[in-house]
mmCIF file of C-alpha atoms and ligand atoms in Angstrom:
data_model
loop_
_atom_site.group_PDB
_atom_site.id
_atom_site.type_symbol
_atom_site.label_atom_id
_atom_site.label_comp_id
_atom_site.label_asym_id
_atom_site.label_seq_id
_atom_site.Cartn_x
_atom_site.Cartn_y
_atom_site.Cartn_z
ATOM 1 C CA MET A 1 230.749 75.607 80.618
ATOM 2 C CA SER A 2 231.686 72.256 78.993
ATOM 3 C CA GLY A 3 234.292 72.483 76.704
ATOM 4 C CA SER A 4 235.655 70.390 73.615
ATOM 5 C CA LEU A 5 238.683 69.266 71.872
ATOM 6 C CA SER A 6 239.144 68.702 68.039
ATOM 7 C CA VAL A 7 242.598 67.206 66.520
ATOM 8 C CA VAL A 8 242.397 68.614 63.108
ATOM 9 C CA GLY A 9 244.180 67.766 59.832
ATOM 10 C CA LEU A 10 245.106 70.546 57.919
ATOM 11 C CA GLY A 11 246.536 68.773 54.711
ATOM 12 C CA PRO A 12 249.640 69.083 52.703
ATOM 13 C CA GLY A 13 248.934 72.765 52.727
ATOM 14 C CA PRO A 14 246.504 74.630 50.273
ATOM 15 C CA ALA A 15 243.228 75.601 51.211
ATOM 16 C CA TYR A 16 241.544 73.250 48.392
ATOM 17 C CA TRP A 17 243.059 70.239 50.400
ATOM 18 C CA LEU A 18 241.260 71.529 53.886
ATOM 19 C CA THR A 19 238.240 69.563 54.196
ATOM 20 C CA PRO A 20 234.951 71.066 54.978
ATOM 21 C CA GLU A 21 234.948 69.654 58.214
ATOM 22 C CA ALA A 22 238.054 70.693 59.387
ATOM 23 C CA ASP A 23 237.141 74.310 57.677
ATOM 24 C CA ALA A 24 234.179 74.518 60.046
ATOM 25 C CA VAL A 25 235.735 73.385 63.341
ATOM 26 C CA LEU A 26 238.664 75.756 62.924
ATOM 27 C CA LYS A 27 235.841 78.344 62.312
ATOM 28 C CA GLY A 28 234.210 77.357 65.828
ATOM 29 C CA ALA A 29 237.026 77.145 67.805
ATOM 30 C CA THR A 30 238.192 79.357 70.346
ATOM 31 C CA ASP A 31 241.628 78.332 70.879
ATOM 32 C CA LEU A 32 243.910 76.996 68.016
ATOM 33 C CA VAL A 33 246.893 75.069 69.530
ATOM 34 C CA GLY A 34 249.401 73.534 67.347
ATOM 35 C CA TYR A 35 253.324 73.539 66.175
ATOM 36 C CA ALA A 36 254.158 77.318 65.077
ATOM 37 C CA PRO A 37 253.913 76.802 61.160
ATOM 38 C CA TYR A 38 250.818 75.050 61.154
ATOM 39 C CA VAL A 39 249.270 77.571 63.406
ATOM 40 C CA ASP A 40 250.483 80.487 61.171
ATOM 41 C CA ARG A 41 249.163 78.970 58.233
ATOM 42 C CA LEU A 42 245.514 79.731 59.579
ATOM 43 C CA PRO A 43 243.937 83.216 59.167
ATOM 44 C CA GLN A 44 243.631 85.432 62.160
ATOM 45 C CA ARG A 45 240.095 85.256 63.469
ATOM 46 C CA PRO A 46 238.799 87.982 66.176
ATOM 47 C CA GLY A 47 238.333 86.437 69.374
ATOM 48 C CA GLN A 48 240.240 83.336 68.506
ATOM 49 C CA ALA A 49 243.478 82.510 70.895
ATOM 50 C CA ARG A 50 246.670 81.107 69.157
ATOM 51 C CA HIS A 51 248.933 79.023 71.289
ATOM 52 C CA ALA A 52 251.911 78.130 68.834
ATOM 53 C CA SER A 53 254.517 75.936 70.113
ATOM 54 C CA ASP A 54 258.007 74.314 69.358
ATOM 55 C CA ASN A 55 257.909 70.752 67.476
ATOM 56 C CA ARG A 56 259.419 68.846 70.276
ATOM 57 C CA VAL A 57 256.988 69.238 72.772
ATOM 58 C CA GLU A 58 254.121 67.509 71.666
ATOM 59 C CA LEU A 59 252.948 66.016 74.819
ATOM 60 C CA ASP A 60 253.280 69.382 76.527
ATOM 61 C CA ARG A 61 251.182 70.796 73.896
ATOM 62 C CA ALA A 62 248.669 68.072 74.163
ATOM 63 C CA HIS A 63 248.055 68.246 78.257
ATOM 64 C CA ALA A 64 247.959 72.300 77.415
ATOM 65 C CA ALA A 65 245.112 72.031 74.659
ATOM 66 C CA LEU A 66 243.374 69.357 77.401
ATOM 67 C CA ASP A 67 243.868 72.111 80.102
ATOM 68 C CA LEU A 68 242.115 74.504 78.033
ATOM 69 C CA ALA A 69 239.216 72.125 77.095
ATOM 70 C CA GLN A 70 238.555 71.245 80.649
ATOM 71 C CA ALA A 71 237.948 75.081 81.222
ATOM 72 C CA GLY A 72 235.268 75.175 78.895
ATOM 73 C CA ARG A 73 237.237 76.125 75.873
ATOM 74 C CA HIS A 74 236.681 74.716 72.401
ATOM 75 C CA VAL A 75 239.691 74.131 71.099
ATOM 76 C CA ALA A 76 241.523 72.836 67.925
ATOM 77 C CA VAL A 77 244.375 71.003 68.045
ATOM 78 C CA VAL A 78 246.215 71.215 64.504
ATOM 79 C CA SER A 79 248.642 68.961 62.342
ATOM 80 C CA GLY A 80 249.631 69.075 58.955
ATOM 81 C CA GLY A 81 248.354 66.368 56.584
ATOM 82 C CA ASP A 82 246.102 63.930 58.472
ATOM 83 C CA PRO A 83 246.639 64.250 62.445
ATOM 84 C CA GLY A 84 246.507 60.516 62.751
ATOM 85 C CA VAL A 85 249.721 60.104 60.776
ATOM 86 C CA PHE A 86 253.034 60.884 62.612
ATOM 87 C CA ALA A 87 251.162 63.786 64.369
ATOM 88 C CA MET A 88 248.956 64.866 67.022
ATOM 89 C CA ALA A 89 246.293 62.452 67.744
ATOM 90 C CA ALA A 90 248.382 60.177 69.398
ATOM 91 C CA ALA A 91 249.933 62.545 71.438
ATOM 92 C CA VAL A 92 246.368 63.647 72.712
ATOM 93 C CA PHE A 93 245.326 60.156 73.463
ATOM 94 C CA GLU A 94 248.668 59.611 75.274
ATOM 95 C CA ALA A 95 247.950 62.779 77.304
ATOM 96 C CA VAL A 96 244.015 61.620 77.596
ATOM 97 C CA GLU A 97 245.249 58.043 79.168
ATOM 98 C CA ALA A 98 247.977 59.694 81.875
ATOM 99 C CA ARG A 99 244.986 61.876 82.727
ATOM 100 C CA PRO A 100 241.969 61.007 85.587
ATOM 101 C CA VAL A 101 239.651 58.839 83.944
ATOM 102 C CA HIS A 102 236.656 61.444 85.051
ATOM 103 C CA GLU A 103 238.058 63.613 82.246
ATOM 104 C CA ARG A 104 237.380 61.079 79.869
ATOM 105 C CA ASP A 105 233.682 62.372 79.187
ATOM 106 C CA LEU A 106 235.106 65.566 77.465
ATOM 107 C CA PRO A 107 233.933 65.378 73.989
ATOM 108 C CA ILE A 108 237.276 64.676 71.778
ATOM 109 C CA GLN A 109 237.064 64.352 68.044
ATOM 110 C CA VAL A 110 239.693 63.780 65.343
ATOM 111 C CA VAL A 111 238.832 65.217 62.048
ATOM 112 C CA PRO A 112 241.073 63.688 59.024
ATOM 113 C CA GLY A 113 242.710 65.327 56.479
ATOM 114 C CA ILE A 114 244.700 64.310 53.561
ATOM 115 C CA SER A 115 248.142 62.972 54.466
ATOM 116 C CA ALA A 116 251.403 63.732 52.366
ATOM 117 C CA MET A 117 251.765 60.544 50.964
ATOM 118 C CA LEU A 118 248.271 60.602 49.320
ATOM 119 C CA ALA A 119 249.043 64.142 47.604
ATOM 120 C CA ALA A 120 252.239 62.820 46.656
ATOM 121 C CA ALA A 121 250.798 59.886 45.412
ATOM 122 C CA ALA A 122 248.077 62.010 43.763
ATOM 123 C CA ARG A 123 250.701 64.247 41.818
ATOM 124 C CA LEU A 124 252.699 61.138 40.800
ATOM 125 C CA GLY A 125 250.392 58.999 39.117
ATOM 126 C CA ALA A 126 249.628 55.908 41.301
ATOM 127 C CA PRO A 127 252.722 54.708 43.287
ATOM 128 C CA LEU A 128 250.541 53.206 45.969
ATOM 129 C CA GLY A 129 248.234 51.075 43.750
ATOM 130 C CA HIS A 130 248.927 47.944 45.469
ATOM 131 C CA ASP A 131 250.287 47.068 49.012
ATOM 132 C CA PHE A 132 252.595 49.534 50.786
ATOM 133 C CA CYS A 133 253.613 50.718 54.233
ATOM 134 C CA ALA A 134 254.600 54.304 55.706
ATOM 135 C CA LEU A 135 257.807 55.083 57.939
ATOM 136 C CA SER A 136 259.074 58.195 59.548
ATOM 137 C CA LEU A 137 262.860 58.045 59.471
ATOM 138 C CA SER A 138 263.205 60.009 62.228
ATOM 139 C CA ASP A 139 264.900 58.609 65.256
ATOM 140 C CA ASN A 140 263.729 61.261 67.754
ATOM 141 C CA LEU A 141 261.020 58.900 69.094
ATOM 142 C CA LYS A 142 262.214 55.484 68.432
ATOM 143 C CA PRO A 143 266.097 53.851 67.658
ATOM 144 C CA TRP A 144 267.657 53.742 64.392
ATOM 145 C CA THR A 145 268.033 49.837 64.803
ATOM 146 C CA ALA A 146 264.313 49.566 64.696
ATOM 147 C CA ILE A 147 263.923 51.395 61.581
ATOM 148 C CA GLU A 148 266.522 49.436 59.925
ATOM 149 C CA ARG A 149 264.593 46.274 61.268
ATOM 150 C CA ARG A 150 261.342 47.755 59.672
ATOM 151 C CA LEU A 151 263.235 48.658 56.407
ATOM 152 C CA ARG A 152 264.420 45.178 55.781
ATOM 153 C CA ALA A 153 260.906 43.512 56.499
ATOM 154 C CA ALA A 154 259.529 46.534 54.283
ATOM 155 C CA ALA A 155 262.014 44.952 51.488
ATOM 156 C CA ASP A 156 261.473 41.406 52.276
ATOM 157 C CA GLY A 157 257.726 41.970 51.764
ATOM 158 C CA ASP A 158 258.166 43.924 48.442
ATOM 159 C CA PHE A 159 255.987 46.840 49.430
ATOM 160 C CA VAL A 160 256.178 50.032 48.224
ATOM 161 C CA MET A 161 257.557 52.222 50.858
ATOM 162 C CA ALA A 162 256.425 55.907 51.538
ATOM 163 C CA PHE A 163 258.852 57.761 53.986
ATOM 164 C CA TYR A 164 258.499 60.568 56.182
ATOM 165 C CA ASN A 165 260.664 62.799 58.031
ATOM 166 C CA PRO A 166 263.240 61.512 55.566
ATOM 167 C CA VAL A 167 266.013 63.891 56.923
ATOM 168 C CA SER A 168 266.421 66.640 59.409
ATOM 169 C CA LYS A 169 269.088 69.132 60.511
ATOM 170 C CA ALA A 170 270.137 66.954 63.316
ATOM 171 C CA ARG A 171 270.227 63.976 61.096
ATOM 172 C CA PRO A 172 271.091 64.950 57.695
ATOM 173 C CA ASP A 173 272.428 61.280 56.550
ATOM 174 C CA ARG A 174 269.494 59.096 57.758
ATOM 175 C CA LEU A 175 267.843 58.913 54.129
ATOM 176 C CA ARG A 176 270.957 58.353 52.531
ATOM 177 C CA GLU A 177 271.580 55.481 55.208
ATOM 178 C CA ALA A 178 268.049 53.965 54.697
ATOM 179 C CA LEU A 179 268.393 54.041 50.653
ATOM 180 C CA ALA A 180 271.881 52.650 50.854
ATOM 181 C CA LEU A 181 270.489 49.840 53.116
ATOM 182 C CA LEU A 182 267.624 49.299 50.558
ATOM 183 C CA GLY A 183 270.567 49.120 47.577
ATOM 184 C CA THR A 184 271.267 45.844 49.089
ATOM 185 C CA LEU A 185 267.774 44.408 49.263
ATOM 186 C CA LYS A 186 266.152 45.607 46.296
ATOM 187 C CA ALA A 187 267.094 45.970 42.493
ATOM 188 C CA SER A 188 269.219 49.173 41.682
ATOM 189 C CA ASP A 189 266.653 50.126 39.020
ATOM 190 C CA THR A 190 263.724 50.096 41.595
ATOM 191 C CA VAL A 191 261.669 53.483 41.090
ATOM 192 C CA VAL A 192 262.083 55.939 43.739
ATOM 193 C CA ALA A 193 259.924 59.332 43.589
ATOM 194 C CA PHE A 194 260.734 62.329 45.365
ATOM 195 C CA ALA A 195 257.887 64.725 46.155
ATOM 196 C CA ARG A 196 258.527 67.872 47.963
ATOM 197 C CA ALA A 197 256.396 70.595 49.345
ATOM 198 C CA ILE A 198 253.074 69.368 47.472
ATOM 199 C CA GLY A 199 250.824 71.739 47.434
ATOM 200 C CA ARG A 200 252.625 74.589 48.137
ATOM 201 C CA PRO A 201 254.295 77.118 45.785
ATOM 202 C CA THR A 202 257.929 75.620 45.689
ATOM 203 C CA GLU A 203 256.076 71.929 44.900
ATOM 204 C CA SER A 204 258.379 69.778 43.231
ATOM 205 C CA LEU A 205 258.660 66.269 41.788
ATOM 206 C CA SER A 206 261.557 63.955 40.750
ATOM 207 C CA VAL A 207 261.481 60.423 39.874
ATOM 208 C CA THR A 208 264.462 58.384 39.662
ATOM 209 C CA THR A 209 266.497 55.073 40.357
ATOM 210 C CA LEU A 210 267.230 53.578 43.908
ATOM 211 C CA ALA A 211 271.075 53.658 42.813
ATOM 212 C CA ALA A 212 270.650 57.433 41.831
ATOM 213 C CA ALA A 213 268.467 58.182 44.571
ATOM 214 C CA VAL A 214 271.142 57.553 47.124
ATOM 215 C CA ASP A 215 272.706 61.030 46.219
ATOM 216 C CA GLN A 216 269.732 63.191 45.751
ATOM 217 C CA PRO A 217 269.145 65.869 48.475
ATOM 218 C CA ALA A 218 265.962 65.806 50.499
ATOM 219 C CA ASP A 219 264.275 67.924 52.963
ATOM 220 C CA MET A 220 262.082 68.203 55.893
ATOM 221 C CA SER A 221 258.950 69.186 53.289
ATOM 222 C CA THR A 222 259.708 65.854 50.826
ATOM 223 C CA LEU A 223 258.014 62.710 51.030
ATOM 224 C CA VAL A 224 259.978 59.674 49.523
ATOM 225 C CA ILE A 225 258.307 57.046 47.657
ATOM 226 C CA VAL A 226 260.162 53.579 46.906
ATOM 227 C CA GLY A 227 258.587 51.210 44.675
ATOM 228 C CA SER A 228 258.082 47.701 44.760
ATOM 229 C CA SER A 229 259.598 45.295 42.385
ATOM 230 C CA GLU A 230 256.537 46.008 40.067
ATOM 231 C CA THR A 231 256.554 49.588 40.339
ATOM 232 C CA ARG A 232 257.189 51.423 36.859
ATOM 233 C CA ILE A 233 257.289 54.533 35.250
ATOM 234 C CA VAL A 234 254.981 55.443 32.523
ATOM 235 C CA ALA A 235 257.068 58.090 30.542
ATOM 236 C CA ARG A 236 255.491 61.752 28.959
ATOM 237 C CA PRO A 237 257.187 63.410 26.239
ATOM 238 C CA ALA A 238 257.711 66.429 28.706
ATOM 239 C CA GLY A 239 257.521 66.338 32.663
ATOM 240 C CA THR A 240 258.026 63.682 35.263
ATOM 241 C CA PRO A 241 257.095 60.537 34.222
ATOM 242 C CA TRP A 242 253.976 58.902 36.033
ATOM 243 C CA VAL A 243 254.928 56.386 38.418
ATOM 244 C CA LEU A 244 252.252 53.112 38.598
ATOM 245 C CA THR A 245 251.923 50.580 40.772
ATOM 246 C CA PRO A 246 249.567 47.781 38.914
ATOM 247 C CA ARG A 247 246.749 46.719 41.094
ATOM 248 C CA SER A 248 247.884 43.087 40.085
ATOM 249 C CA TYR A 249 251.150 41.453 41.814
ATOM 250 C CA ARG A 250 252.864 38.617 40.213
ATOM 251 C CA ALA A 251 256.478 39.059 41.394
ATOM 252 C CA GLY A 252 257.856 36.417 43.801
ATOM 253 C CA ALA A 253 255.023 34.444 44.725
HETATM 254 N N1 SAH B 301 250.929 64.534 59.635
HETATM 255 C C1 SAH B 301 251.368 64.522 58.575
HETATM 256 C C2 SAH B 301 252.989 64.330 58.458
HETATM 257 C C3 SAH B 301 254.008 64.474 59.651
HETATM 258 S S1 SAH B 301 255.540 64.094 59.539
HETATM 259 C C4 SAH B 301 250.691 63.837 57.227
HETATM 260 O O1 SAH B 301 249.967 63.280 57.472
HETATM 261 O O2 SAH B 301 250.987 64.405 56.066
HETATM 262 C C5 SAH B 301 256.228 65.405 58.467
HETATM 263 C C6 SAH B 301 256.650 64.941 57.184
HETATM 264 O O3 SAH B 301 255.209 65.075 56.289
HETATM 265 C C7 SAH B 301 257.538 65.877 56.860
HETATM 266 O O4 SAH B 301 258.670 65.559 57.035
HETATM 267 C C8 SAH B 301 257.488 65.197 55.295
HETATM 268 O O5 SAH B 301 258.053 64.190 54.823
HETATM 269 C C9 SAH B 301 256.010 64.816 55.118
HETATM 270 N N2 SAH B 301 254.713 66.097 54.245
HETATM 271 C C10 SAH B 301 254.150 67.032 55.273
HETATM 272 N N3 SAH B 301 253.853 68.063 54.451
HETATM 273 C C11 SAH B 301 254.162 67.578 52.877
HETATM 274 C C12 SAH B 301 254.001 67.993 51.713
HETATM 275 N N4 SAH B 301 253.410 69.104 51.294
HETATM 276 N N5 SAH B 301 255.161 67.706 50.560
HETATM 277 C C13 SAH B 301 255.717 66.667 51.067
HETATM 278 N N6 SAH B 301 256.059 65.892 51.744
HETATM 279 C C14 SAH B 301 255.327 66.812 53.167
#
């Protein structure tokens, strides 16, 4: 019996942000594999096995999923957002790379999802309307010096920046350090947006300046967007202002 492996993006949270393709693959899977909070989001289905694991064992989880698929199971490895953005797709292909070449006949597909930065941008208006980059502030898998180098380069290029993993329990000060560094490189009134738990019941948005953002708390469910020199706010009578990065760029040519 030949199995298969799908790496499935669940989107940021709500069912309306799960694609019909992802929904179909999840319904057809014999086994769900993933970080426990993502597996817990999915309904229990009769006959479907669930393998929930800790966050830090991505490569082990990828090998376990490949073992199941090689044994003939139809496995869905789940990630929040998009599986290719700081998530399981890379772990799966690292595992594939390390295994015997004859195993590469296994059908593997990556099913895309709405990444947190896209959902956050949609709520805010159009902060990613011009060139942007995405960085994970987690230094679990790379040294902090590499993150600082990239922050400097992104500031030098005047990119809008989207920060994933801005803080964790083990690293409560990383976001503050990143924003403090950017404070030495960019204007203090640069627009900064915090988008928390987008699409979930506790969703919140706040829009501030780089100078004020340094003191603003964030958690593991927050996506932070730092504007370019052209990013501006469009105020509204009530509620959070819109954030706009225009399509055209005139600064610092
Ligand atoms: N693959 C995921 C990202 C995994 S990294 C994706 O494409 O979205 C985890 C980080 O994503 C979190 O620390 C947070 O920065 C961000 N994130 C995930 N879900 C979010 C949500 N609903 N709202 C805001 N940020 C979110």
